[in-house]
mmCIF file of C-alpha atoms in Angstrom:
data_model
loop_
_atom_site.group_PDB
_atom_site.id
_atom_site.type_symbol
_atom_site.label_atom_id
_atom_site.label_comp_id
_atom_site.label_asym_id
_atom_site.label_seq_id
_atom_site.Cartn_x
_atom_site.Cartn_y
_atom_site.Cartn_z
ATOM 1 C CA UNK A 5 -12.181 15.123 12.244
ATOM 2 C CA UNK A 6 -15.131 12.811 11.450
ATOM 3 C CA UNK A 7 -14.838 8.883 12.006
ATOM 4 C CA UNK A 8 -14.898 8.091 8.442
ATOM 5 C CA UNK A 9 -12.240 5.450 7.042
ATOM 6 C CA UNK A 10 -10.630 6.246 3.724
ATOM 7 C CA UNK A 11 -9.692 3.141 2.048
ATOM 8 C CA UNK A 12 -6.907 5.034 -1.084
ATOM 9 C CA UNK A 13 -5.400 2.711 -3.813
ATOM 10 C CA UNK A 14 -3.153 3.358 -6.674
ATOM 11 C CA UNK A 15 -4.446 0.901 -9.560
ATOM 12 C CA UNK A 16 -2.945 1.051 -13.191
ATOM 13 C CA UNK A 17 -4.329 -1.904 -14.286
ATOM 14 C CA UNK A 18 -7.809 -2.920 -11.774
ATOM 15 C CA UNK A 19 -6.502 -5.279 -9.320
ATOM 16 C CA UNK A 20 -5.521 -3.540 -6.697
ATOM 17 C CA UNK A 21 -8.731 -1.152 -7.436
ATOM 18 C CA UNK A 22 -10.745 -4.518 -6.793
ATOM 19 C CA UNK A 23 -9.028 -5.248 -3.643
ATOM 20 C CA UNK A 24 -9.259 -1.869 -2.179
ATOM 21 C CA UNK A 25 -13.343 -2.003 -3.370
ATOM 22 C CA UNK A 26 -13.936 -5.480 -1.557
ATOM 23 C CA UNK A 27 -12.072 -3.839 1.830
ATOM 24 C CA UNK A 28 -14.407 -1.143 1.470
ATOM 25 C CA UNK A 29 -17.103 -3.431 1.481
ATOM 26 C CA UNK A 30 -16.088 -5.463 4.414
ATOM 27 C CA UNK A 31 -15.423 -2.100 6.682
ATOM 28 C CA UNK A 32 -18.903 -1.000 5.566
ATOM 29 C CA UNK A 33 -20.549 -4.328 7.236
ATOM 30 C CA UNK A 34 -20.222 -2.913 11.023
ATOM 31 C CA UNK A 35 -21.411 0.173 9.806
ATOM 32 C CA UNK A 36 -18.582 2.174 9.555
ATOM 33 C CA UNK A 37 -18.443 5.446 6.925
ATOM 34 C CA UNK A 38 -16.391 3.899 3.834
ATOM 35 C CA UNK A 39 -14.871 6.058 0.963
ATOM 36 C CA UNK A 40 -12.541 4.015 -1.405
ATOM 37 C CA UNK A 41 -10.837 6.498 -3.963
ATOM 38 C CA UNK A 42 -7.752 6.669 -5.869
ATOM 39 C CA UNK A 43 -4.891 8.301 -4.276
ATOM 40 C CA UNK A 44 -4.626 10.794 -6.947
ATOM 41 C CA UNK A 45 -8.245 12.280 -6.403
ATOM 42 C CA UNK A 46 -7.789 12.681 -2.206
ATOM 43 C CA UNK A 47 -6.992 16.451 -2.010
ATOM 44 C CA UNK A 48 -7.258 16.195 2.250
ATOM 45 C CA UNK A 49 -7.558 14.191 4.379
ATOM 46 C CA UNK A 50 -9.765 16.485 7.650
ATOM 47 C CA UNK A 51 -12.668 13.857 7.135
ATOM 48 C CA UNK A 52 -10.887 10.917 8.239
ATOM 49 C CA UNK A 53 -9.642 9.306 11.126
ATOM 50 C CA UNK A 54 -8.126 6.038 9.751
ATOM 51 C CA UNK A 55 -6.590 5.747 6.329
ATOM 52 C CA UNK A 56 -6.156 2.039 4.529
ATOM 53 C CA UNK A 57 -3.051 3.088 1.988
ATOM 54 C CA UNK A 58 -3.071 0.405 -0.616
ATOM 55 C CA UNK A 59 -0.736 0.009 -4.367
ATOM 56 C CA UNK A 60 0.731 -3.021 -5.836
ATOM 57 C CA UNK A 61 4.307 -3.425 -6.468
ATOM 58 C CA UNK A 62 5.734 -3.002 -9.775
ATOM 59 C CA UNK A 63 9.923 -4.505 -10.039
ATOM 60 C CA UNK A 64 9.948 -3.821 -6.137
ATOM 61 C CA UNK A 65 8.759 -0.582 -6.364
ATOM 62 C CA UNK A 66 5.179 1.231 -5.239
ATOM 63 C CA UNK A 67 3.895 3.412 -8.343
ATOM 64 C CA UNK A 68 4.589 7.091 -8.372
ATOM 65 C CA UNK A 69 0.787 8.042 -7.512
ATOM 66 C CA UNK A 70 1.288 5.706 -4.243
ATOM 67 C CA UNK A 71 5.319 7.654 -3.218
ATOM 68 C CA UNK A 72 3.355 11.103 -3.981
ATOM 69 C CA UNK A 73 0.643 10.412 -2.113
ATOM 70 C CA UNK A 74 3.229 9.369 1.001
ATOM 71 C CA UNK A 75 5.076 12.581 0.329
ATOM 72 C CA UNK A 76 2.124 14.882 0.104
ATOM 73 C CA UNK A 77 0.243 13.500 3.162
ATOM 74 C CA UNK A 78 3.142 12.835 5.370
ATOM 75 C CA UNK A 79 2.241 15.102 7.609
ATOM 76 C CA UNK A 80 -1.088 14.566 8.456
ATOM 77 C CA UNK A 81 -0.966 10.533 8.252
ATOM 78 C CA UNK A 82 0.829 10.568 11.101
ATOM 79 C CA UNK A 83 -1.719 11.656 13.362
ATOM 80 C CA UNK A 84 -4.125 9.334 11.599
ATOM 81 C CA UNK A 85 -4.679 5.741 12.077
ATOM 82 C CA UNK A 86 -3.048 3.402 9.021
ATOM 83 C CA UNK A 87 -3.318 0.388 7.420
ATOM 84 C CA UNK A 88 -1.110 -0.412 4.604
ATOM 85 C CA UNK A 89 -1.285 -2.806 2.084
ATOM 86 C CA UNK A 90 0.529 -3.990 -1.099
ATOM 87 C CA UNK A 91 -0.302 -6.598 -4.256
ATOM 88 C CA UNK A 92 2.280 -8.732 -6.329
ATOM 89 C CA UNK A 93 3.107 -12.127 -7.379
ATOM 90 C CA UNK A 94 2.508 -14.406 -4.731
ATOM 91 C CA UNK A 95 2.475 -17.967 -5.642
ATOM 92 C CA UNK A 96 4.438 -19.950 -3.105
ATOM 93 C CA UNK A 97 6.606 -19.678 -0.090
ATOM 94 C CA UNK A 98 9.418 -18.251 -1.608
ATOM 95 C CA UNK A 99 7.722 -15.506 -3.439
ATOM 96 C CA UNK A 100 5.555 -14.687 -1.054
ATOM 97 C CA UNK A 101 8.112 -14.093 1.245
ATOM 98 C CA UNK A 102 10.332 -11.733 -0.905
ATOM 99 C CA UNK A 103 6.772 -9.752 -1.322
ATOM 100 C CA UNK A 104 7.007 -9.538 2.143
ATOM 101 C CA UNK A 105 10.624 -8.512 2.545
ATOM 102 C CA UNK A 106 9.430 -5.832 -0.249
ATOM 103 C CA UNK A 107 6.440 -4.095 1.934
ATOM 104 C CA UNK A 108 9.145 -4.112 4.688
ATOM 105 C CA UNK A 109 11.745 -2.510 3.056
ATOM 106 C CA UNK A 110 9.046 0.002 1.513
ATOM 107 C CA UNK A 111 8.154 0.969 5.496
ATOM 108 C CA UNK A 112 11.604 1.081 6.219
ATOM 109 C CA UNK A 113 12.126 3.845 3.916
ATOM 110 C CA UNK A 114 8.772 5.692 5.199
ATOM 111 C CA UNK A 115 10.076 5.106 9.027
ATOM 112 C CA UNK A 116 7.863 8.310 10.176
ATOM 113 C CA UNK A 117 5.078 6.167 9.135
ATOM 114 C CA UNK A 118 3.871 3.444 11.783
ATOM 115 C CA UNK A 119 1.031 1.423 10.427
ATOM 116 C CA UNK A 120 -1.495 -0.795 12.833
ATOM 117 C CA UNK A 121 -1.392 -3.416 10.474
ATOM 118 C CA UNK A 122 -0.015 -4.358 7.322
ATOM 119 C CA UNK A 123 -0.670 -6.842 4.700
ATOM 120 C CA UNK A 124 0.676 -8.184 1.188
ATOM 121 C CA UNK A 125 -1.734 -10.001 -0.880
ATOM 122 C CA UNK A 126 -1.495 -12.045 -4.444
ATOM 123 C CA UNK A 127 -3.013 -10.023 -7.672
ATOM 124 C CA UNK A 128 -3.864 -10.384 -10.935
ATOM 125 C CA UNK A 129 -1.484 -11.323 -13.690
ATOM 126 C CA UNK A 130 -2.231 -10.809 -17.395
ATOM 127 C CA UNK A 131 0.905 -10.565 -19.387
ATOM 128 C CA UNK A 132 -1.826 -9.145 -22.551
ATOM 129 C CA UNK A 133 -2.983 -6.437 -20.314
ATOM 130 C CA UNK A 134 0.786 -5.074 -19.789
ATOM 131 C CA UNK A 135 1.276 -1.391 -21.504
ATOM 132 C CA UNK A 136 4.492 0.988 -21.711
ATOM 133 C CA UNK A 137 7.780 -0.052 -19.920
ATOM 134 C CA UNK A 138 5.880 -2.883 -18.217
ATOM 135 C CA UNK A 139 5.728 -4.293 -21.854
ATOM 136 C CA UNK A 140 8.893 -3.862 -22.619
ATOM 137 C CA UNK A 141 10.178 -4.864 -19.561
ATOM 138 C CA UNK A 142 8.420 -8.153 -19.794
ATOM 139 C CA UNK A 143 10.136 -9.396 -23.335
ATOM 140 C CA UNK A 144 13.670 -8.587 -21.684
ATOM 141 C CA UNK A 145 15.667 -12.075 -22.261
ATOM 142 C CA UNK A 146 16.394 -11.915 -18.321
ATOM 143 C CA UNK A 147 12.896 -10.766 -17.458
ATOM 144 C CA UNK A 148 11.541 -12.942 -14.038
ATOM 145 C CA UNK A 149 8.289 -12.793 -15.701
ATOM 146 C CA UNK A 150 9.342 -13.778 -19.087
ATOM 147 C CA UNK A 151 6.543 -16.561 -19.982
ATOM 148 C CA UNK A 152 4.852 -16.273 -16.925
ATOM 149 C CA UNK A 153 1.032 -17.754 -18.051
ATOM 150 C CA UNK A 154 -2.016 -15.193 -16.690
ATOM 151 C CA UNK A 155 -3.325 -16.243 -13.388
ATOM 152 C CA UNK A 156 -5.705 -14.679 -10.409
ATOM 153 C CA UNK A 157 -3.513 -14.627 -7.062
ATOM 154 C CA UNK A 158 -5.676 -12.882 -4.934
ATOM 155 C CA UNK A 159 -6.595 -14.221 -1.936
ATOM 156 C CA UNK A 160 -10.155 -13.308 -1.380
ATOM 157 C CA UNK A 161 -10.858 -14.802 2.094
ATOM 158 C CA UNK A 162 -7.673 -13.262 3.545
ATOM 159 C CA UNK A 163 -8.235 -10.202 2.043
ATOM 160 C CA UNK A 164 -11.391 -10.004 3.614
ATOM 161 C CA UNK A 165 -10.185 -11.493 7.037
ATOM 162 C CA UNK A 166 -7.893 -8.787 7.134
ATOM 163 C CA UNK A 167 -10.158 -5.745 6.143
ATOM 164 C CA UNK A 168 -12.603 -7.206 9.260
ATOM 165 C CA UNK A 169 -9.123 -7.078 11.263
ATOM 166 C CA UNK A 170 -9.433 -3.414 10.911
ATOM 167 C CA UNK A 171 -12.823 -2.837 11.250
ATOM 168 C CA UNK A 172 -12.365 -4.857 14.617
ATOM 169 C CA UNK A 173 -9.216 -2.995 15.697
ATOM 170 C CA UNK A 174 -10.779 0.136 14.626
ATOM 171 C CA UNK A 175 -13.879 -0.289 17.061
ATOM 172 C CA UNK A 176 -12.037 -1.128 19.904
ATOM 173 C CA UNK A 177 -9.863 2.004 19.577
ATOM 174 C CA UNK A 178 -6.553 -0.674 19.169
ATOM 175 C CA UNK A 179 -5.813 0.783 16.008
ATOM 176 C CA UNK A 180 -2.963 2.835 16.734
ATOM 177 C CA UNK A 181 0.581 3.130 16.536
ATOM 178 C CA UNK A 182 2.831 3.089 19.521
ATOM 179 C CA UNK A 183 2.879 6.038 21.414
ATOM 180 C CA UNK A 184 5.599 7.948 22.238
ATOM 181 C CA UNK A 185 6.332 11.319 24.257
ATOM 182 C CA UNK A 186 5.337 13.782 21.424
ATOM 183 C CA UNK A 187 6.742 17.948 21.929
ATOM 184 C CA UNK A 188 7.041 20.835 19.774
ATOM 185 C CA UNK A 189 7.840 19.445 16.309
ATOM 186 C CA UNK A 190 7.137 16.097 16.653
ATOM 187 C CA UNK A 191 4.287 14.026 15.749
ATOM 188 C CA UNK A 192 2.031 12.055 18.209
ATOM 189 C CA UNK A 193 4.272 9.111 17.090
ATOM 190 C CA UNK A 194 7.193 10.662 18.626
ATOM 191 C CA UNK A 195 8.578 11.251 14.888
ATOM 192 C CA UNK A 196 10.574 14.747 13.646
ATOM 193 C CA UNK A 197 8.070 16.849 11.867
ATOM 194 C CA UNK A 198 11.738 17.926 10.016
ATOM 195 C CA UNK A 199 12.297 13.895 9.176
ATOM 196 C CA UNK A 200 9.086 14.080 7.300
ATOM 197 C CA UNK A 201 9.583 17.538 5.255
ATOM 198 C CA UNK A 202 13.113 16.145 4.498
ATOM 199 C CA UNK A 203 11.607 13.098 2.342
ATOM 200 C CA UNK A 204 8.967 15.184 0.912
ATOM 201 C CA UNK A 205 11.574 17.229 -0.556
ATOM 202 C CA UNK A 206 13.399 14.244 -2.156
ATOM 203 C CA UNK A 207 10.537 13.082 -3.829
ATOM 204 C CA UNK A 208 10.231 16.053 -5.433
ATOM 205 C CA UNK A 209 13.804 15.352 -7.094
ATOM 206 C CA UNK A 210 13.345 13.740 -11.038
ATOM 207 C CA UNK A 211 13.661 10.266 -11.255
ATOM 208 C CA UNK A 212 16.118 9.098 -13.453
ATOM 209 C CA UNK A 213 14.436 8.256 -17.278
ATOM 210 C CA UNK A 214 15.733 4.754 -17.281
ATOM 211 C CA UNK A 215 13.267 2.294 -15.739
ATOM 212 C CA UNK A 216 14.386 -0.172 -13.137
ATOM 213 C CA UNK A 217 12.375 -2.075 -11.205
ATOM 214 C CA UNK A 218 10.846 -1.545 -8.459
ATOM 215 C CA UNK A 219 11.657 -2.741 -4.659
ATOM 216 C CA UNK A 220 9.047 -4.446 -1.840
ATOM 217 C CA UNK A 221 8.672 -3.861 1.758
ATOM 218 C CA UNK A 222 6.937 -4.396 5.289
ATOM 219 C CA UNK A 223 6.283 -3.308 8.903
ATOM 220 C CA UNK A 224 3.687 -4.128 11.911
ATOM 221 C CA UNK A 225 1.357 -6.715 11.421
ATOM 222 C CA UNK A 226 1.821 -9.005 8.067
ATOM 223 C CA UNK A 227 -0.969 -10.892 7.081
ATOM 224 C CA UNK A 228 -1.376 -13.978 4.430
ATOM 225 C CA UNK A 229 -0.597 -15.067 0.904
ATOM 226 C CA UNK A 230 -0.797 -11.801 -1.186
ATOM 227 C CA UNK A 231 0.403 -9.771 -3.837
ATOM 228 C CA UNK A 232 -0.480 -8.224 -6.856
ATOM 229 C CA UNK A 233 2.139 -9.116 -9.653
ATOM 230 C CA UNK A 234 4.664 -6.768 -11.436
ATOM 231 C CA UNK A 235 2.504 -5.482 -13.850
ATOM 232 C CA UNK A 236 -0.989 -7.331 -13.136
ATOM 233 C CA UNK A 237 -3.884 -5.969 -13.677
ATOM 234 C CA UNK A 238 -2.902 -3.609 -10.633
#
């Protein structure tokens, strides 16, 4: 396994695409081996030690490429370093705290998976930008984001404080999860390998055709005002 960081995003829209670039960047400074791609182009993951998982949230919800990703690399990201981060609507306390309770619940639901450090950051909002159920969603009379005006959440100076979190933690070999007594058929984590196969399988059950929104959540290490918003320029 070669020391290279994979920095993988899920982006519909850009924002979160930016983000995950300007990470990449800032892991690149100490001379670390960067790739930032989209989650739907990693086909393995043998070349790298420590992963950066990153995907806005869309109605509390990560985007399918971001749950498939989870449920295809299960496995082998937990014997792999990670970072996870999300993007939303972040524009004072309140919000930014239900974007936090979202990444929480989101790592509650993955509990095999124990990030180093997590983070939720603003994003991008651009109502004209919105396609498909997004849209629609959007005119809805009770819509949250019904006449919401475009604005730029993202944080750039915490995103980049936190990306040189990594590259610090990284370095110093700190960028682990706890460890636990690991035997046959458990991870190095201490977690069931049968606990992970089990959720694989139920994301390979069809979703049900009527859109709802989608749900936010957390875990280890939350850092600053961030999100990307439902349906920013992710």
């Amino acid at each position: 396994m070669k020391a290279v960081i994979l920095v993988a995003y899920a982006s519909r829209y850009g924002s979160t695409r930016e983000v995950a670039t300007r990470i990449s960047e800032v892991l690149r400074k100490p001379g670390f081996q960067v790739e930032c791609r989209p989650m739907s182009t990693v086909s393995s993951l043998a070349d790298y030690r420590t992963v950066v998982c990153g995907a806005p949230f869309y109605y509390g919800r990560w985007p399918r490429q971001a749950r498939r990703f989870l449920s295809r690399f299960g496995p082998e990201l937990v014997h792999r370093d990670v970072a996870v981060f999300g993007t939303g609507r972040v524009g004072d306390e309140q919000t930014e705290q239900q974007a936090r309770a979202q990444l929480d619940q989101l790592l509650t639901r993955y509990d095999w998976l124990h990030p180093f450090t997590t983070a939720m950051f603003g994003g991008r909002w651009d109502p004209e930008s919105l396609t498909g159920v997004h849209r629609l969603f959007l005119h809805l009379p009770a819509s949250p984001l019904r006449g919401l005006p475009a604005a730029d959440l993202r944080d750039w100076n915490a995103i980049e404080d936190w990306a040189a979190r990594i590259a610090r933690m990284v370095k110093s070999g700190a960028a682990q999860p706890e460890s636990h007594e690991s035997g046959p058929g458990h991870t190095r984590s201490g977690v069931p390998l049968s606990l992970i196969a089990e959720y694989a399988a139920d994301q390979q059950r069809p979703e049900p055709r009527a859109a709802q929104p989608e749900s936010h959540s957390k875990r280890p290490e939350s850092h600053g005002k961030r999100l990307e918003s439902h349906g920013n320029k992710e």
